[in-house]
Amino acid sequence: MTGIAFGPGDASTLAPQVNALFYALLAFSLALGTFLTLLVVVYSVKYRKGSDVPREGGRLRPMPVEIGWTSATLLTAFAIFAWSAHVYMDHVNPPPGAIVISGLAKQWMWKFRHPGGQREIDELHVPLGRPVVLELGSQDVIHSFFVPAFRVKQDVVPGRGNRLWFTASKVGRYHLFCAEYCGTEHSEMIGSIEVMEPEDYASWLAAQGEGETLAEGGERLFHSFGCSGCHGQSAQVRAPDLAGIWNRPVALASGETVIADAAYVRDSVLMPDRQVAAGYRPIMPSFAGLIDEEELQMIQAYVESLGGQP
Amino acid sequence: MTDQAASGYIGGRMRPLDWLLSTDHKRVAWLYLVSLTGFFFLGGLMAVLMRLELATPAGDLVGDDTYNRLFTIHGIIMVWFFLVPSIPATLGNFLLPLMIGAKDLAFPKLNLASWYVFLLGSLFTLFSVVKGGVDTGWTFYTPFSSLYSNSYVSAAAFGVIVVGFSSIMTGINFIVTTHRLRAPGLTWFRLPIFVWTIYATALVMVLATPVLAASLTLIVMERLFGIGVFDPNLGGDPLLFQHLFWFYSHPAVYIMILPGMGVVSEIIPCFARRPLFGYTAVALSTMAIALFGFLVWGHHMFVSGLSPYAGVVFSFFSFLVAIPSAIKVFNWSLTLRKGHVSFEPPMLYALGFVGLFTFGGLAGLFVAAIAVDVQLHDTYFVVAHFHYIMVGGMVTAFMGGLHFWWPKMTGRMYSQLWGTIAAGTMFVGFNLTFLPQYVLGWAGMPRRYHQYPPEFQFWHDLSSAGAVVLALAYAMPLFYFGWSLLYGPPAPPNPWLATGLEWQTSSPPPKHNFDRVIVVKGPPYDYPHEADDPEVKR
Ligand SMILES: [Cu+2]
Ligand SMILES: [Cu+2]
């Protein structure tokens, strides 16, 4: 990756679609821009002061001209919009069967954990041709996961999970940048994505050895933080059983109903008083300040693993 | 000052207090012009330092913290202390009453007060820079700005809030002036386009600036009292800030370009000796831009985790807002048709504006297209795009306006040769600086990086070389305008044979602007239609 960069390189299934749109826009704007420039230059030269060309007659009436080019630009704008919205909406949801990798952004590094628990920092190995979903969280400020060669970028906003997906289409090593300014070492918050043949990826994973998966880590924390003391089977206090709640509706003491998704689990841990489950006393302590983003990701994964709606 | 030019509003005693305490809109315009020039060169200096740092991939000239402070203060100065007030507070202040045949603005004291408020706020921010700097970027994104930055964020934000009040004061003043003080016969559709754009800008200033004040106040409160609106750990939402900020800052983009469009709409008809083509369409598209500008803030947040449906809607509106701008470009081009075009420095700047604005605007289509913006957001493509509009557009228009009205403002002419050289150098330097940045952005170079992978160096070097040329070009007018002030030949009342009321009084104008009663009987831009005009045949 040396020499002069003329483009981002194409290494995902999304790249050709974005390229088509980009280069079409480029051709269109160069054509229109050149046309307008020529118009100005030709008129300026032809009608320069003292030039000997007839200027009488042939006046354009503004009204039809204005209506003409307003509708022409409107139609062009609609066409570009429709194309781009189509490409974009097409790519919102990942196809089934994706590998789900979790990622954590913090000042100033990227941490990743594969489904088998293998962990990496500022580096991510992915297999060729298989959709990869990244579930991203931020420990501190807003960061942005950007892989130019994949045409993907997603801000990682603290306090909420952000997701992105891609299917790599070319073996190689690609830049990972943090695209959202995040403080002192923003420009050092870079890394690389290694796209490997599926067999190589499998043997790479095997060589790393199995680590603790997110859900396993969550289970460990569930005990060490004392959650199980209230939520466990043999608990002395009355607290809701977390098995089976994932992505299912939960009735709140306020009379509302919410879906027990990742954000709900997160809020329950950090701000338990905000949404109290119906029929329980609000005795759960807040864990804000005690638990970090990665641990929250683990607990969310653990609650998910206890079952519910996938 | 010699006898002849030292007449009109400039004449009389030249003690500093006669300027610092004068409520004459023409003198207040000069107060603004001098302070804005200072800020422009200060902000420009930061830019040059950044470009020098980026000449090599390694972060060697300045460290990361210093670099972050440089781009932050460059942005704050250029946006709030230069671009937003630039044309409105200087040329607008000077010309609005003249163009509508009034003696002064509606509230002359408020006008002077607005300058003091501006100075107070901007110096306060500068003070925070001297104390140690701000490293949040001009966008102040939370929770970095509210919880994590260890720099003087509150002080800088406070200064910006104060400067916002000066914007609001100016806005109110211009709105009331345009409504109440037009000369008899000067109906809305006889107003010069410059007045339309200043009026639209004033509306946006009054409507949008309070939101900026509110969002920055929330940051200050969050830093001082931990109120938690933007803190996710207290149930706040960091993205709320972006919504508030861009609700101001997108319309502010139009504050920063509309007056430039106004200037160009004055210059082109004058040097083409033709009425502005499609006057009504240009006037109405000005108002349309001001209105649509409030509907597109979300296009800054396409990758922030906004709902995809909201993203698509914002993308749609962003395409809509491009249309009134396109209409203007078409109309300027067609104004040249069958004219008698000449190429004095103001016209060179105006034509330069049309070209640069067009290519900046076309780049806007790329970033409005949501699927492509995912790639381009927060890269150098965006940097190039808004510099084409803000610098290639607004600053070029500002230069054009200065060259156009300089004889009116000072009563003196300047060197046409040097004006031409500066305009040409600026055009070359500008494109050399910012054209490579489009390529950089598409190739994936993120913004706000003080070091970068080596394959980007070639483009960065072109850009840095361009920046040096550009800096030279911007320095030139300082000299020949300075020379003109002291030794320039006296200017006649109407050196360019332009229409418009401001040209019907002496150069420089008398203190009360006109020595006679103004009554307007005809349309604007009443330039000779046929070649038989003796002045044109000259
Ligand atoms: Cu970053
Ligand atoms: Cu915008």
PDB file of N, CA, C and O in Angstrom, chain A residues 220-249:
ATOM      1  N   ARG A 220     -19.671 -14.981  34.026  1.00  0.00           N
ATOM      2  CA  ARG A 220     -18.685 -14.788  35.098  1.00  0.00           C
ATOM      3  C   ARG A 220     -18.986 -13.494  35.860  1.00  0.00           C
ATOM      4  O   ARG A 220     -19.020 -13.459  37.095  1.00  0.00           O
ATOM      5  N   LEU A 221     -19.232 -12.422  35.085  1.00  0.00           N
ATOM      6  CA  LEU A 221     -19.488 -11.131  35.729  1.00  0.00           C
ATOM      7  C   LEU A 221     -20.783 -11.158  36.526  1.00  0.00           C
ATOM      8  O   LEU A 221     -20.913 -10.495  37.556  1.00  0.00           O
ATOM      9  N   PHE A 222     -21.750 -11.919  36.024  1.00  0.00           N
ATOM     10  CA  PHE A 222     -23.052 -11.984  36.686  1.00  0.00           C
ATOM     11  C   PHE A 222     -22.873 -12.465  38.122  1.00  0.00           C
ATOM     12  O   PHE A 222     -23.581 -12.043  39.031  1.00  0.00           O
ATOM     13  N   HIS A 223     -21.884 -13.327  38.313  1.00  0.00           N
ATOM     14  CA  HIS A 223     -21.596 -13.784  39.674  1.00  0.00           C
ATOM     15  C   HIS A 223     -20.718 -12.790  40.411  1.00  0.00           C
ATOM     16  O   HIS A 223     -21.016 -12.414  41.541  1.00  0.00           O
ATOM     17  N   SER A 224     -19.659 -12.307  39.720  1.00  0.00           N
ATOM     18  CA  SER A 224     -18.708 -11.473  40.462  1.00  0.00           C
ATOM     19  C   SER A 224     -19.306 -10.120  40.842  1.00  0.00           C
ATOM     20  O   SER A 224     -18.940  -9.537  41.853  1.00  0.00           O
ATOM     21  N   PHE A 225     -20.240  -9.631  40.045  1.00  0.00           N
ATOM     22  CA  PHE A 225     -20.891  -8.367  40.416  1.00  0.00           C
ATOM     23  C   PHE A 225     -22.051  -8.576  41.386  1.00  0.00           C
ATOM     24  O   PHE A 225     -22.711  -7.623  41.791  1.00  0.00           O
ATOM     25  N   GLY A 226     -22.340  -9.803  41.663  1.00  0.00           N
ATOM     26  CA  GLY A 226     -23.408 -10.059  42.623  1.00  0.00           C
ATOM     27  C   GLY A 226     -24.800 -10.018  42.043  1.00  0.00           C
ATOM     28  O   GLY A 226     -25.789 -10.000  42.778  1.00  0.00           O
ATOM     29  N   CYS A 227     -24.904  -9.995  40.730  1.00  0.00           N
ATOM     30  CA  CYS A 227     -26.237  -9.991  40.122  1.00  0.00           C
ATOM     31  C   CYS A 227     -26.981 -11.261  40.505  1.00  0.00           C
ATOM     32  O   CYS A 227     -28.187 -11.243  40.799  1.00  0.00           O
ATOM     33  N   SER A 228     -26.232 -12.354  40.497  1.00  0.00           N
ATOM     34  CA  SER A 228     -26.873 -13.638  40.729  1.00  0.00           C
ATOM     35  C   SER A 228     -27.428 -13.737  42.144  1.00  0.00           C
ATOM     36  O   SER A 228     -28.377 -14.473  42.398  1.00  0.00           O
ATOM     37  N   GLY A 229     -26.869 -12.934  43.039  1.00  0.00           N
ATOM     38  CA  GLY A 229     -27.381 -12.927  44.404  1.00  0.00           C
ATOM     39  C   GLY A 229     -28.846 -12.542  44.472  1.00  0.00           C
ATOM     40  O   GLY A 229     -29.564 -12.919  45.395  1.00  0.00           O
ATOM     41  N   CYS A 230     -29.307 -11.736  43.573  1.00  0.00           N
ATOM     42  CA  CYS A 230     -30.718 -11.343  43.544  1.00  0.00           C
ATOM     43  C   CYS A 230     -31.463 -12.059  42.427  1.00  0.00           C
ATOM     44  O   CYS A 230     -32.592 -12.498  42.583  1.00  0.00           O
ATOM     45  N   HIS A 231     -30.783 -12.142  41.237  1.00  0.00           N
ATOM     46  CA  HIS A 231     -31.478 -12.684  40.069  1.00  0.00           C
ATOM     47  C   HIS A 231     -31.329 -14.199  39.957  1.00  0.00           C
ATOM     48  O   HIS A 231     -32.007 -14.816  39.142  1.00  0.00           O
ATOM     49  N   GLY A 232     -30.465 -14.808  40.768  1.00  0.00           N
ATOM     50  CA  GLY A 232     -30.212 -16.228  40.639  1.00  0.00           C
ATOM     51  C   GLY A 232     -31.376 -17.074  41.171  1.00  0.00           C
ATOM     52  O   GLY A 232     -32.296 -16.576  41.814  1.00  0.00           O
ATOM     53  N   GLN A 233     -31.296 -18.381  40.877  1.00  0.00           N
ATOM     54  CA  GLN A 233     -32.369 -19.298  41.271  1.00  0.00           C
ATOM     55  C   GLN A 233     -32.585 -19.294  42.784  1.00  0.00           C
ATOM     56  O   GLN A 233     -33.685 -19.257  43.287  1.00  0.00           O
ATOM     57  N   SER A 234     -31.477 -19.330  43.520  1.00  0.00           N
ATOM     58  CA  SER A 234     -31.586 -19.516  44.963  1.00  0.00           C
ATOM     59  C   SER A 234     -31.561 -18.197  45.723  1.00  0.00           C
ATOM     60  O   SER A 234     -31.214 -18.146  46.886  1.00  0.00           O
ATOM     61  N   ALA A 235     -31.906 -17.093  44.990  1.00  0.00           N
ATOM     62  CA  ALA A 235     -31.785 -15.784  45.629  1.00  0.00           C
ATOM     63  C   ALA A 235     -32.786 -15.592  46.749  1.00  0.00           C
ATOM     64  O   ALA A 235     -33.872 -16.158  46.735  1.00  0.00           O
ATOM     65  N   GLN A 236     -32.389 -14.771  47.734  1.00  0.00           N
ATOM     66  CA  GLN A 236     -33.262 -14.496  48.872  1.00  0.00           C
ATOM     67  C   GLN A 236     -34.262 -13.383  48.560  1.00  0.00           C
ATOM     68  O   GLN A 236     -35.341 -13.344  49.097  1.00  0.00           O
ATOM     69  N   VAL A 237     -33.829 -12.440  47.702  1.00  0.00           N
ATOM     70  CA  VAL A 237     -34.724 -11.316  47.378  1.00  0.00           C
ATOM     71  C   VAL A 237     -35.538 -11.635  46.139  1.00  0.00           C
ATOM     72  O   VAL A 237     -35.185 -12.496  45.344  1.00  0.00           O
ATOM     73  N   ARG A 238     -36.620 -10.868  45.989  1.00  0.00           N
ATOM     74  CA  ARG A 238     -37.466 -11.079  44.825  1.00  0.00           C
ATOM     75  C   ARG A 238     -36.993 -10.173  43.687  1.00  0.00           C
ATOM     76  O   ARG A 238     -37.100  -8.953  43.754  1.00  0.00           O
ATOM     77  N   ALA A 239     -36.442 -10.790  42.680  1.00  0.00           N
ATOM     78  CA  ALA A 239     -35.998 -10.037  41.501  1.00  0.00           C
ATOM     79  C   ALA A 239     -36.384 -10.858  40.279  1.00  0.00           C
ATOM     80  O   ALA A 239     -36.474 -12.083  40.354  1.00  0.00           O
ATOM     81  N   PRO A 240     -36.641 -10.194  39.172  1.00  0.00           N
ATOM     82  CA  PRO A 240     -37.108 -10.927  37.982  1.00  0.00           C
ATOM     83  C   PRO A 240     -36.071 -11.928  37.467  1.00  0.00           C
ATOM     84  O   PRO A 240     -34.877 -11.694  37.560  1.00  0.00           O
ATOM     85  N   ASP A 241     -36.583 -12.998  36.942  1.00  0.00           N
ATOM     86  CA  ASP A 241     -35.731 -13.994  36.294  1.00  0.00           C
ATOM     87  C   ASP A 241     -35.389 -13.471  34.901  1.00  0.00           C
ATOM     88  O   ASP A 241     -36.274 -13.075  34.150  1.00  0.00           O
ATOM     89  N   LEU A 242     -34.118 -13.435  34.581  1.00  0.00           N
ATOM     90  CA  LEU A 242     -33.736 -12.826  33.313  1.00  0.00           C
ATOM     91  C   LEU A 242     -33.791 -13.803  32.143  1.00  0.00           C
ATOM     92  O   LEU A 242     -33.653 -13.409  30.992  1.00  0.00           O
ATOM     93  N   ALA A 243     -34.010 -15.061  32.447  1.00  0.00           N
ATOM     94  CA  ALA A 243     -34.056 -16.039  31.361  1.00  0.00           C
ATOM     95  C   ALA A 243     -35.300 -15.827  30.511  1.00  0.00           C
ATOM     96  O   ALA A 243     -36.411 -15.729  31.024  1.00  0.00           O
ATOM     97  N   GLY A 244     -35.084 -15.735  29.231  1.00  0.00           N
ATOM     98  CA  GLY A 244     -36.214 -15.646  28.311  1.00  0.00           C
ATOM     99  C   GLY A 244     -36.752 -14.249  28.065  1.00  0.00           C
ATOM    100  O   GLY A 244     -37.708 -14.076  27.311  1.00  0.00           O
ATOM    101  N   ILE A 245     -36.165 -13.228  28.697  1.00  0.00           N
ATOM    102  CA  ILE A 245     -36.728 -11.895  28.458  1.00  0.00           C
ATOM    103  C   ILE A 245     -36.186 -11.229  27.191  1.00  0.00           C
ATOM    104  O   ILE A 245     -36.778 -10.300  26.687  1.00  0.00           O
ATOM    105  N   TRP A 246     -35.071 -11.691  26.696  1.00  0.00           N
ATOM    106  CA  TRP A 246     -34.384 -10.994  25.586  1.00  0.00           C
ATOM    107  C   TRP A 246     -35.318 -10.721  24.404  1.00  0.00           C
ATOM    108  O   TRP A 246     -35.956 -11.630  23.889  1.00  0.00           O
ATOM    109  N   ASN A 247     -35.382  -9.438  24.046  1.00  0.00           N
ATOM    110  CA  ASN A 247     -36.203  -8.978  22.918  1.00  0.00           C
ATOM    111  C   ASN A 247     -37.696  -9.258  23.091  1.00  0.00           C
ATOM    112  O   ASN A 247     -38.442  -9.236  22.117  1.00  0.00           O
ATOM    113  N   ARG A 248     -38.123  -9.538  24.329  1.00  0.00           N
ATOM    114  CA  ARG A 248     -39.549  -9.725  24.571  1.00  0.00           C
ATOM    115  C   ARG A 248     -40.068  -8.507  25.323  1.00  0.00           C
ATOM    116  O   ARG A 248     -39.313  -7.825  26.007  1.00  0.00           O
ATOM    117  N   PRO A 249     -41.376  -8.241  25.235  1.00  0.00           N
ATOM    118  CA  PRO A 249     -41.934  -7.093  25.966  1.00  0.00           C
ATOM    119  C   PRO A 249     -41.904  -7.307  27.478  1.00  0.00           C
ATOM    120  O   PRO A 249     -42.120  -8.424  27.949  1.00  0.00           O
TER     121      PRO A 249
END
